[in-house]
Amino acid sequence: MNKILSQGLLPFVRLIRWPNLIIIIITQYLLRHAIVGRIYEAAGLTPAMSSFLFAVLVAATVLIAAAGYVINDYFDLRTDA
């Protein structure tokens, strides 16, 4: 199990920069619930996007960001070396 973590999972987790992805998730949920949700609530409106669709949007954003980090690391190999 430790071999799997050290050779496969941990380098991958570092590659996708998981702390940045967590910040993206927190930012999107805080923006929706703390700001946009309160504006809708004050206006007596309901959001057009359901919670499930919002979760799909957040997942898509996180996957795109992770892919961008991987692509950036690939093309910066010479620069970073």
Short mmCIF file of C-alpha atoms in Angstrom, two decimals, residues 34-74:
data_model
loop_
_atom_site.label_atom_id
_atom_site.label_comp_id
_atom_site.label_asym_id
_atom_site.label_seq_id
_atom_site.Cartn_x
_atom_site.Cartn_y
_atom_site.Cartn_z
CA ALA A 34 -22.84 33.58 0.94
CA ILE A 35 -23.28 36.15 -1.80
CA VAL A 36 -25.45 35.03 -4.71
CA GLY A 37 -27.78 32.97 -2.54
CA ARG A 38 -28.45 35.88 -0.21
CA ILE A 39 -29.12 38.23 -3.11
CA TYR A 40 -31.63 35.77 -4.57
CA GLU A 41 -33.19 35.27 -1.15
CA ALA A 42 -33.55 39.02 -0.56
CA ALA A 43 -35.18 39.41 -3.97
CA GLY A 44 -37.51 36.46 -3.37
CA LEU A 45 -36.06 34.49 -6.27
CA THR A 46 -34.92 30.91 -6.59
CA PRO A 47 -31.69 30.03 -8.42
CA ALA A 48 -32.17 28.53 -11.86
CA MET A 49 -29.32 26.07 -11.23
CA SER A 50 -30.07 23.21 -8.86
CA SER A 51 -27.59 22.10 -6.21
CA PHE A 52 -26.75 19.03 -8.28
CA LEU A 53 -26.01 21.07 -11.40
CA PHE A 54 -23.92 23.46 -9.35
CA ALA A 55 -21.91 20.51 -8.01
CA VAL A 56 -21.39 19.35 -11.61
CA LEU A 57 -20.20 22.86 -12.52
CA VAL A 58 -17.75 22.86 -9.60
CA ALA A 59 -16.48 19.39 -10.56
CA ALA A 60 -15.98 20.51 -14.17
CA THR A 61 -14.11 23.61 -13.03
CA VAL A 62 -11.85 21.56 -10.76
CA LEU A 63 -11.11 19.02 -13.50
CA ILE A 64 -10.28 21.77 -15.99
CA ALA A 65 -7.98 23.46 -13.48
CA ALA A 66 -6.25 20.15 -12.66
CA ALA A 67 -5.73 19.49 -16.36
CA GLY A 68 -4.31 22.97 -16.76
CA TYR A 69 -1.83 22.35 -13.94
CA VAL A 70 -0.70 19.11 -15.57
CA ILE A 71 -0.29 20.77 -18.97
CA ASN A 72 1.60 23.67 -17.39
CA ASP A 73 3.98 21.30 -15.60
CA TYR A 74 4.60 19.37 -18.81
#
